[in-house]
Coordinates of C-alpha atoms in Angstrom, one line a residue:
Chain L
X1 CA -29.0 74.6 -71.7
X2 CA -26.6 75.9 -69.3
X3 CA -28.7 75.3 -66.2
X4 CA -29.3 71.7 -67.1
X5 CA -25.4 71.3 -67.4
X6 CA -25.1 72.7 -63.9
X7 CA -27.8 70.2 -62.7
X8 CA -26.0 67.4 -64.4
X9 CA -22.5 68.4 -63.0
X10 CA -23.9 68.7 -59.3
X11 CA -25.8 65.4 -59.4
X12 CA -22.6 63.6 -61.1
X13 CA -20.4 65.0 -58.3
X14 CA -22.9 64.0 -55.6
X15 CA -23.1 60.4 -57.1
X16 CA -19.3 60.2 -57.4
X17 CA -19.4 60.7 -53.5
X18 CA -21.4 57.6 -53.0
X19 CA -20.0 55.4 -55.8
X20 CA -19.0 52.7 -53.5
X21 CA -22.8 52.1 -52.8
X22 CA -23.3 51.1 -56.5
X23 CA -21.1 48.2 -55.8
X24 CA -23.6 46.6 -53.4
X25 CA -25.7 46.1 -56.5
X26 CA -23.3 43.8 -58.1
X27 CA -24.3 40.7 -56.3
X28 CA -27.7 40.7 -57.8
X29 CA -26.2 41.3 -61.3
X30 CA -23.9 38.5 -60.6
X31 CA -26.8 36.2 -59.7
X32 CA -28.7 36.9 -62.9
X33 CA -25.5 36.5 -65.2
X34 CA -24.6 33.3 -63.2
X35 CA -28.2 31.9 -64.0
X36 CA -28.0 32.7 -67.6
X37 CA -24.4 31.3 -68.1
X38 CA -25.7 28.1 -66.6
X39 CA -28.9 28.2 -68.6
X40 CA -27.3 28.8 -72.0
X41 CA -24.6 26.2 -71.1
X42 CA -27.4 23.7 -70.9
X43 CA -29.3 24.9 -74.0
X44 CA -26.2 24.7 -76.4
X45 CA -25.5 21.1 -76.9
X46 CA -22.1 21.5 -78.7
X47 CA -19.8 24.7 -78.3
X48 CA -20.2 25.2 -82.2
X49 CA -23.9 25.1 -82.3
X50 CA -25.8 28.3 -83.4
X51 CA -29.0 29.5 -81.9
X52 CA -30.9 32.2 -84.0
X53 CA -27.5 32.9 -85.5
X54 CA -25.6 33.3 -82.2
X55 CA -22.8 31.4 -80.8
X56 CA -23.0 30.5 -77.1
X57 CA -20.6 33.1 -76.1
X58 CA -22.4 35.8 -78.3
X59 CA -25.6 34.6 -76.6
X60 CA -24.3 35.0 -73.0
X61 CA -22.5 38.3 -73.8
X62 CA -25.9 39.6 -75.3
X63 CA -27.6 38.9 -72.0
X64 CA -24.7 40.4 -70.2
X65 CA -25.0 43.5 -72.0
X66 CA -28.5 43.8 -71.7
X67 CA -28.5 43.2 -68.0
X68 CA -25.7 45.6 -67.6
X69 CA -27.8 48.3 -69.3
X70 CA -30.9 47.4 -66.9
X71 CA -28.9 47.4 -63.7
X72 CA -26.4 50.1 -64.8
X73 CA -29.2 52.7 -65.7
X74 CA -31.6 51.8 -63.0
X75 CA -34.4 53.7 -64.7
X76 CA -36.8 52.8 -61.9
X77 CA -35.6 55.8 -60.0
X78 CA -37.1 58.1 -62.6
X79 CA -40.3 56.1 -62.3
X80 CA -40.3 56.4 -58.6
X81 CA -39.2 60.0 -58.2
X82 CA -42.0 61.3 -60.8
X83 CA -44.7 59.3 -59.4
X84 CA -43.5 60.2 -55.9
X85 CA -43.4 63.9 -56.6
X86 CA -47.0 63.8 -58.1
X87 CA -48.6 61.7 -55.5
X88 CA -46.9 63.4 -52.6
X89 CA -47.7 67.0 -53.9
X90 CA -43.7 67.8 -54.1
X91 CA -44.4 68.7 -57.9
X92 CA -46.2 71.9 -56.8
X93 CA -42.8 73.3 -55.8
X94 CA -40.9 71.8 -58.6
X95 CA -43.1 73.2 -61.5
X96 CA -42.4 76.8 -60.4
X97 CA -38.6 76.6 -60.7
X98 CA -36.9 78.0 -63.7
X99 CA -36.6 74.7 -65.6
X100 CA -38.8 72.1 -67.2
X101 CA -39.6 69.6 -64.7
X102 CA -39.3 66.6 -67.1
X103 CA -35.8 67.9 -68.5
X104 CA -34.8 68.3 -64.8
X105 CA -35.6 64.6 -64.0
X106 CA -33.9 63.4 -67.2
X107 CA -30.9 65.5 -66.6
X108 CA -30.6 64.4 -62.9
X109 CA -31.1 60.7 -64.1
X110 CA -28.3 61.1 -66.6
X111 CA -26.0 62.4 -63.7
X112 CA -26.9 59.4 -61.8
X113 CA -26.3 56.6 -64.4
X114 CA -23.2 58.3 -65.5
X115 CA -21.5 56.9 -62.4
X116 CA -23.3 53.6 -62.3
X117 CA -23.1 52.5 -65.8
X118 CA -19.4 52.5 -66.3
X119 CA -19.0 50.6 -63.1
X120 CA -21.4 47.8 -64.3
X121 CA -19.6 47.9 -67.7
X122 CA -16.3 47.1 -65.9
X123 CA -17.8 44.4 -63.8
X124 CA -19.6 42.9 -66.9
X125 CA -16.2 42.9 -68.9
X126 CA -14.5 41.3 -66.0
X127 CA -17.2 38.7 -65.4
X128 CA -17.4 38.0 -69.3
X129 CA -13.6 37.7 -69.6
X130 CA -13.3 35.2 -66.7
X131 CA -16.5 33.1 -67.1
X132 CA -17.2 33.3 -70.9
X133 CA -14.4 34.3 -72.8
X134 CA -13.5 37.2 -75.3
X135 CA -16.1 38.4 -77.7
X136 CA -15.0 37.2 -81.1
X137 CA -16.0 40.0 -83.3
X138 CA -15.6 42.9 -80.9
X139 CA -13.5 45.9 -82.3
X140 CA -12.3 48.6 -79.8
X141 CA -12.6 51.2 -82.8
X142 CA -16.4 50.9 -82.7
X143 CA -16.8 51.8 -79.1
X144 CA -17.7 55.3 -79.5
X145 CA -20.6 54.4 -81.9
X146 CA -21.8 51.8 -79.4
X147 CA -21.5 54.3 -76.5
X148 CA -23.8 56.6 -78.5
X149 CA -26.4 53.9 -78.9
X150 CA -26.3 52.9 -75.4
X151 CA -26.9 56.6 -74.3
X152 CA -29.8 56.9 -76.9
X153 CA -31.3 53.6 -75.5
X154 CA -31.0 54.5 -71.9
X155 CA -32.6 58.1 -72.5
X156 CA -35.4 56.4 -74.6
X157 CA -36.1 53.9 -71.8
X158 CA -36.2 56.8 -69.1
X159 CA -38.6 59.0 -71.4
X160 CA -41.1 56.1 -71.6
X161 CA -40.9 55.3 -67.9
X162 CA -41.4 59.0 -67.3
X163 CA -44.4 59.1 -69.6
X164 CA -46.0 56.2 -67.5
X165 CA -45.3 57.8 -64.3
X166 CA -46.8 61.1 -65.4
X167 CA -50.2 59.2 -65.6
X168 CA -49.9 59.7 -61.8
X169 CA -51.8 63.0 -62.6
X170 CA -54.9 60.9 -63.3
X171 CA -54.4 57.7 -61.3
X172 CA -53.1 57.1 -57.9
X173 CA -50.8 54.4 -58.6
X174 CA -48.9 53.8 -61.8
X175 CA -46.5 51.0 -60.4
X176 CA -48.5 48.3 -62.1
X177 CA -48.0 49.9 -65.4
X178 CA -44.2 50.1 -64.7
X179 CA -44.2 46.3 -63.9
X180 CA -45.7 45.5 -67.2
X181 CA -43.5 47.8 -69.2
X182 CA -40.4 46.5 -67.1
X183 CA -41.6 42.9 -68.0
X184 CA -42.0 43.5 -71.6
X185 CA -38.4 44.9 -71.7
X186 CA -37.1 42.1 -69.5
X187 CA -38.6 39.1 -70.9
X188 CA -38.6 40.0 -74.7
X189 CA -35.7 42.5 -74.8
X190 CA -33.3 41.5 -72.1
X191 CA -33.3 37.7 -72.1
X192 CA -33.4 37.1 -75.7
X193 CA -32.3 38.7 -79.1
X194 CA -35.2 39.6 -81.3
X195 CA -33.9 36.8 -83.8
X196 CA -35.0 34.0 -81.5
X197 CA -38.6 34.8 -81.7
X198 CA -40.9 33.3 -84.5
X199 CA -40.3 35.1 -87.8
X200 CA -43.7 36.5 -87.9
X201 CA -43.4 38.5 -84.7
X202 CA -40.0 39.9 -85.4
X203 CA -41.1 42.9 -87.6
X204 CA -43.7 43.7 -84.6
X205 CA -40.9 43.4 -82.0
X206 CA -38.8 45.8 -84.1
X207 CA -41.6 48.6 -83.7
X208 CA -41.7 48.3 -79.9
X209 CA -39.2 50.0 -77.6
X210 CA -37.3 46.9 -77.1
X211 CA -35.6 47.3 -80.4
X212 CA -34.2 50.6 -79.4
X213 CA -33.7 50.1 -75.7
X214 CA -32.0 46.9 -75.3
X215 CA -31.8 44.8 -78.4
X216 CA -30.2 47.6 -80.6
X217 CA -27.1 48.5 -78.2
X218 CA -26.5 44.9 -77.2
X219 CA -26.6 43.7 -80.6
X220 CA -24.1 46.1 -81.8
X221 CA -21.7 45.3 -78.9
X222 CA -22.0 41.4 -79.6
X223 CA -22.0 41.6 -83.3
X224 CA -21.3 45.0 -84.9
X225 CA -22.0 46.0 -88.6
X226 CA -22.1 49.5 -90.1
X227 CA -25.5 48.8 -91.7
X228 CA -27.1 47.5 -88.5
X229 CA -25.6 50.4 -86.7
X230 CA -27.1 53.0 -88.9
X231 CA -30.4 51.3 -88.9
X232 CA -30.5 51.0 -85.1
X233 CA -29.3 54.6 -84.5
X234 CA -32.0 56.0 -87.0
X235 CA -34.8 53.9 -85.2
X236 CA -33.5 55.5 -81.9
X237 CA -33.7 58.9 -83.0
X238 CA -37.3 58.5 -84.2
X239 CA -38.1 56.9 -81.1
X240 CA -36.6 59.5 -79.0
X241 CA -38.5 62.3 -80.8
X242 CA -41.6 60.6 -80.6
X243 CA -41.2 59.7 -77.1
X244 CA -40.1 63.2 -75.9
X245 CA -43.3 64.6 -77.9
X246 CA -45.6 62.3 -75.9
X247 CA -43.9 63.1 -72.6
X248 CA -44.4 67.0 -73.1
X249 CA -48.0 66.4 -74.3
X250 CA -48.9 64.2 -71.2
X251 CA -47.0 66.6 -68.9
X252 CA -49.0 69.5 -70.1
X253 CA -52.2 67.9 -69.9
X254 CA -51.5 66.5 -66.5
X255 CA -50.4 69.7 -64.8
X256 CA -53.7 71.3 -65.6
X257 CA -55.3 68.5 -63.5
X258 CA -53.0 69.4 -60.7
X259 CA -54.8 70.7 -57.4
X260 CA -52.8 72.3 -54.8
X261 CA -54.4 71.7 -51.3
X262 CA -51.9 73.8 -49.5
X263 CA -50.0 72.6 -46.4
Chain M
X1 CA -50.7 28.1 -21.9
X2 CA -53.1 27.0 -24.5
X3 CA -55.3 30.0 -24.0
X4 CA -52.3 32.2 -24.4
X5 CA -51.4 30.6 -27.5
X6 CA -54.8 30.9 -28.9
X7 CA -55.0 34.5 -27.8
X8 CA -51.7 35.2 -29.7
X9 CA -52.8 33.4 -32.9
X10 CA -56.0 35.5 -32.8
X11 CA -54.1 38.7 -32.5
X12 CA -51.7 37.7 -35.3
X13 CA -54.8 36.9 -37.5
X14 CA -56.4 40.2 -36.6
X15 CA -53.2 42.0 -37.4
X16 CA -53.0 40.5 -40.8
X17 CA -56.7 41.0 -41.4
X18 CA -56.4 44.7 -40.6
X19 CA -53.3 45.1 -42.7
X20 CA -55.3 43.8 -45.8
X21 CA -58.3 45.9 -45.0
X22 CA -56.0 49.0 -44.8
X23 CA -54.7 48.1 -48.2
X24 CA -58.3 47.6 -49.6
X25 CA -59.4 51.1 -48.6
X26 CA -58.8 52.3 -52.2
X27 CA -60.2 49.3 -54.0
X28 CA -59.3 50.4 -57.5
X29 CA -55.5 50.5 -56.6
X30 CA -55.9 47.1 -54.8
X31 CA -57.3 45.4 -57.7
X32 CA -54.9 46.9 -60.1
X33 CA -52.0 45.9 -58.0
X34 CA -53.3 42.2 -57.7
X35 CA -54.4 41.9 -61.4
X36 CA -51.2 43.5 -62.7
X37 CA -49.0 41.3 -60.6
X38 CA -50.8 38.1 -62.0
X39 CA -50.0 39.6 -65.4
X40 CA -46.5 40.6 -64.4
X41 CA -45.8 36.8 -63.3
X42 CA -47.7 35.3 -66.3
X43 CA -45.5 37.3 -68.9
X44 CA -42.5 35.3 -67.7
X45 CA -44.0 32.3 -69.2
X46 CA -43.1 33.7 -72.7
X47 CA -39.4 33.0 -71.8
X48 CA -40.2 29.5 -71.1
X49 CA -42.1 28.9 -74.4
X50 CA -39.2 30.1 -76.1
X51 CA -36.7 28.0 -74.4
X52 CA -38.9 24.9 -75.0
X53 CA -39.0 25.8 -78.7
X54 CA -35.4 25.3 -78.7
X55 CA -35.2 22.1 -76.6
X56 CA -37.4 19.3 -75.2
X57 CA -36.4 19.9 -71.8
X58 CA -34.5 22.6 -69.8
X59 CA -32.4 21.3 -66.9
X60 CA -34.3 17.8 -67.1
X61 CA -37.7 19.8 -66.5
X62 CA -40.6 19.6 -68.9
X63 CA -42.8 22.6 -69.5
X64 CA -45.3 21.2 -67.1
X65 CA -42.6 20.9 -64.3
X66 CA -41.3 24.5 -65.0
X67 CA -45.0 25.6 -64.7
X68 CA -45.3 23.8 -61.3
X69 CA -42.0 25.2 -60.2
X70 CA -43.2 28.7 -61.0
X71 CA -46.4 28.1 -59.4
X72 CA -44.7 26.9 -56.2
X73 CA -42.3 29.7 -55.8
X74 CA -44.9 32.3 -56.7
X75 CA -47.5 30.8 -54.2
X76 CA -44.7 30.4 -51.4
X77 CA -43.1 33.8 -51.8
X78 CA -46.6 35.3 -52.1
X79 CA -47.9 33.7 -49.1
X80 CA -44.9 34.7 -47.1
X81 CA -45.3 38.3 -48.2
X82 CA -48.9 38.5 -47.4
X83 CA -48.5 37.1 -43.9
X84 CA -45.0 38.3 -42.9
X85 CA -43.9 41.1 -45.1
X86 CA -42.2 43.0 -42.4
X87 CA -39.6 40.1 -42.3
X88 CA -38.1 41.1 -45.5
X89 CA -37.5 44.6 -44.1
X90 CA -36.7 43.5 -40.7
X91 CA -33.0 44.8 -41.0
X92 CA -34.2 48.3 -41.7
X93 CA -36.5 48.1 -38.6
X94 CA -33.4 47.0 -36.3
X95 CA -31.0 49.3 -37.9
X96 CA -33.3 52.4 -37.4
X97 CA -34.2 51.4 -33.8
X98 CA -37.9 51.1 -34.7
X99 CA -38.5 47.9 -32.6
X100 CA -39.3 49.7 -29.5
X101 CA -43.0 50.1 -30.4
X102 CA -43.1 46.3 -30.6
X103 CA -41.1 45.7 -27.4
X104 CA -43.7 47.5 -25.3
X105 CA -46.6 45.4 -26.4
X106 CA -47.9 42.7 -24.1
X107 CA -47.7 39.9 -26.9
X108 CA -44.8 38.0 -28.5
X109 CA -42.4 40.5 -30.0
X110 CA -41.4 38.5 -33.0
X111 CA -45.1 37.5 -34.1
X112 CA -46.2 41.2 -33.7
X113 CA -43.1 42.2 -35.9
X114 CA -43.7 39.7 -38.5
X115 CA -47.5 40.2 -39.0
X116 CA -47.3 44.0 -38.8
X117 CA -47.2 44.4 -42.5
X118 CA -48.8 43.1 -45.8
X119 CA -47.5 43.3 -49.3
X120 CA -50.9 43.5 -51.3
X121 CA -49.4 42.7 -54.7
X122 CA -48.3 39.5 -53.2
X123 CA -51.9 38.5 -53.4
X124 CA -51.5 38.4 -57.2
X125 CA -48.4 36.1 -56.7
X126 CA -50.4 33.6 -54.6
X127 CA -53.3 33.6 -56.9
X128 CA -50.9 33.2 -60.0
X129 CA -49.2 30.4 -58.4
X130 CA -52.4 28.4 -57.4
X131 CA -54.0 28.8 -60.8
X132 CA -50.8 27.8 -62.5
X133 CA -50.6 24.6 -60.4
X134 CA -54.2 23.8 -61.3
X135 CA -53.6 24.3 -64.9
X136 CA -50.8 21.6 -64.6
X137 CA -53.5 19.2 -63.5
X138 CA -51.3 17.5 -60.8
X139 CA -54.4 15.5 -59.6
X140 CA -55.9 15.7 -56.1
X141 CA -52.9 14.2 -54.4
X142 CA -50.4 16.3 -56.2
X143 CA -52.5 19.5 -55.6
X144 CA -52.7 18.7 -51.9
X145 CA -48.9 18.2 -51.9
X146 CA -48.7 21.4 -53.7
X147 CA -50.5 23.3 -50.9
X148 CA -48.5 21.7 -48.2
X149 CA -45.2 22.5 -49.9
X150 CA -46.6 26.0 -50.4
X151 CA -46.6 26.3 -46.6
X152 CA -43.2 24.6 -46.1
X153 CA -41.8 26.9 -48.9
X154 CA -43.4 30.0 -46.9
X155 CA -41.8 28.9 -43.8
X156 CA -38.3 28.3 -45.5
X157 CA -38.6 31.8 -47.4
X158 CA -39.7 33.6 -44.1
X159 CA -37.3 31.9 -41.9
X160 CA -34.3 32.6 -44.3
X161 CA -35.2 36.2 -44.3
X162 CA -35.7 36.4 -40.6
X163 CA -32.3 34.8 -40.2
X164 CA -30.6 37.3 -42.4
X165 CA -32.6 40.3 -41.2
X166 CA -31.6 39.3 -37.4
X167 CA -28.0 39.5 -38.3
X168 CA -28.5 43.1 -38.2
X169 CA -28.3 43.0 -34.6
X170 CA -24.7 42.3 -35.0
X171 CA -23.6 43.5 -38.4
X172 CA -24.1 46.8 -40.3
X173 CA -25.7 47.1 -43.7
X174 CA -27.4 43.7 -43.5
X175 CA -30.4 45.5 -45.0
X176 CA -29.0 45.4 -48.5
X177 CA -27.6 41.8 -48.1
X178 CA -30.9 40.7 -46.7
X179 CA -32.8 42.2 -49.7
X180 CA -30.3 40.9 -52.2
X181 CA -30.2 37.3 -50.9
X182 CA -33.9 37.0 -50.7
X183 CA -34.4 38.4 -54.1
X184 CA -31.5 36.1 -55.3
X185 CA -33.2 33.2 -53.7
X186 CA -36.4 33.8 -55.8
X187 CA -34.5 34.3 -58.9
X188 CA -32.8 30.8 -58.5
X189 CA -36.1 29.4 -57.4
X190 CA -37.7 30.1 -61.0
X191 CA -35.1 28.1 -62.8
X192 CA -34.5 24.4 -62.7
X193 CA -31.9 22.9 -60.4
X194 CA -30.7 20.7 -63.3
X195 CA -28.9 23.6 -64.9
X196 CA -26.7 23.9 -61.8
X197 CA -24.0 21.4 -60.9
X198 CA -21.0 20.9 -58.4
X199 CA -20.5 23.5 -55.8
X200 CA -23.4 26.0 -57.0
X201 CA -25.9 23.2 -56.6
X202 CA -24.6 22.5 -53.1
X203 CA -24.6 26.2 -52.2
X204 CA -28.2 26.4 -53.6
X205 CA -29.5 23.5 -51.4
X206 CA -27.8 24.3 -48.1
X207 CA -26.7 27.9 -47.9
X208 CA -29.3 29.7 -49.9
X209 CA -32.0 27.1 -49.4
X210 CA -33.8 27.2 -52.8
X211 CA -33.6 23.5 -53.1
X212 CA -35.4 22.9 -49.8
X213 CA -37.8 25.7 -50.4
X214 CA -39.0 24.8 -54.1
X215 CA -36.8 22.3 -56.0
X216 CA -37.0 19.2 -53.7
X217 CA -40.7 19.8 -52.9
X218 CA -41.3 19.8 -56.7
X219 CA -39.4 16.4 -57.1
X220 CA -41.7 15.0 -54.3
X221 CA -44.9 16.2 -56.0
X222 CA -43.8 14.8 -59.4
X223 CA -42.1 11.5 -57.8
X224 CA -43.6 11.0 -54.3
X225 CA -40.8 9.8 -51.8
X226 CA -42.0 9.6 -48.1
X227 CA -38.5 10.1 -46.7
X228 CA -37.8 13.3 -48.6
X229 CA -41.4 14.4 -47.8
X230 CA -40.6 14.3 -44.0
X231 CA -37.1 15.6 -44.5
X232 CA -38.6 18.7 -46.1
X233 CA -41.0 19.2 -43.1
X234 CA -38.2 18.6 -40.6
X235 CA -36.0 21.0 -42.6
X236 CA -38.6 23.9 -42.5
X237 CA -39.1 23.4 -38.7
X238 CA -35.3 23.3 -37.9
X239 CA -34.8 26.5 -40.1
X240 CA -37.5 28.3 -38.6
X241 CA -36.4 27.2 -35.0
X242 CA -33.0 28.3 -35.8
X243 CA -34.2 31.7 -37.3
X244 CA -36.2 32.4 -34.1
X245 CA -33.3 31.4 -31.7
X246 CA -31.0 33.9 -33.7
X247 CA -33.7 36.6 -33.4
X248 CA -34.0 36.5 -29.8
X249 CA -30.3 36.1 -29.2
X250 CA -29.9 39.2 -31.3
X251 CA -32.7 41.0 -29.4
X252 CA -30.6 41.0 -26.3
X253 CA -28.1 43.2 -28.0
X254 CA -30.8 45.7 -29.4
X255 CA -30.2 49.2 -28.4
X256 CA -33.3 51.4 -28.5
X257 CA -33.3 54.5 -31.0
X258 CA -34.5 57.9 -29.8
X259 CA -37.5 57.5 -32.2
X260 CA -40.9 58.2 -30.7
X261 CA -43.4 56.1 -32.7
X262 CA -46.9 55.0 -32.0
X263 CA -48.5 51.8 -33.6
X264 CA -52.1 52.2 -34.2

């Protein structure tokens, strides 16, 4: 584990050097939040109206939190790096090093989002406070549990994106599969809470990664309850275990397909 | 003069043709990219089905109008990235001094740059846009207007990206601003203008010209108005003229890099 801690530390320090670059992405984040503030402002006829059990403020905060997770974690770097390594042949050098390739990628990625996410969280808090108003049921004491839930959600997302990228061992370009996965997360998980979908669909959605990656963490931030928290964390642990198992399995099978042509 | 223009158009068309042929070398990857982009675009319809379950209109738009809006944005942006994909990374080209290889060619510099690359997944965007528009049954006149406004939308998207990219001749880090502003324009363009009001609406019509690229054309398709129709065509010409002028003004300031590069 010590070697992964060293990798994490070095990536974290490197990213702290370029923290100002993260701020450049705030514009896109702001554009999305601005659109959703306007959209939900139109959808709610009166300030007291509830949609799927959410007030207007809760609904906007929900989207702000899921977008914060999306932009702050930027899981596309995992997908891009793994697919690039496999397609470009760089993996031939990396699999010989004294670490497990997939764990190295995950550790490196954790070092990256450790700088990005807090910056996006701060921006989200400022935009929310200025443009939406405070969250009615937010309690500071629940923050550590929320943080755990966020960390688990981001890691599960990275593991699934890594799994998709590992298919580059078999097919040349996995980007289209990443688009579909991203869109599933974006349309179903980021834009709306699960409760807004038809009742018949909700149990099905709870079985998808959406429940653990975006809905869970955002729901706890917007509307915390101990029972819900326990349910979400338990689902996340199961999802992470299954995802990691899949990841190792695909990697092992994929590496056997690797041909090194020299160069 | 006419022969020179004809030759230039021929070179541009050949350049686009070879870009597409190059991307089609691996047929499986090409088809997967196109099909998955269509699916990718289509998945966003889920969002609108949900929103229309909550209210009968969103920003004054019916579901059919939203679909037309999506079709117009996807087709315009798609066509722009099929024909002129390089414009969207023009800043990078200028900053890294990679314009040299275009400057030595005996043809128009700007057109050579613009047509030097194709984004193949954009074929999926264009296909999706046209199919979605057909699904809305706009009638023959409406569909012809849709096709015309796809062209003006393409001109506005391309000219806006060219304008921003050309600012790299004067300003550093315009590459990030160019990509964020163009993506922002697309994001705004997929939502109805009725949800924006006041200063934001003004900005979205005149500073980030989403309104002129897709919103106003959609209003003309739904309720034809001859004055707005000509105003839109005039605007597209004016913006592209301004973008070309800024590019050539900036080109005088271009400092070559020491990069050795060959275009084959």
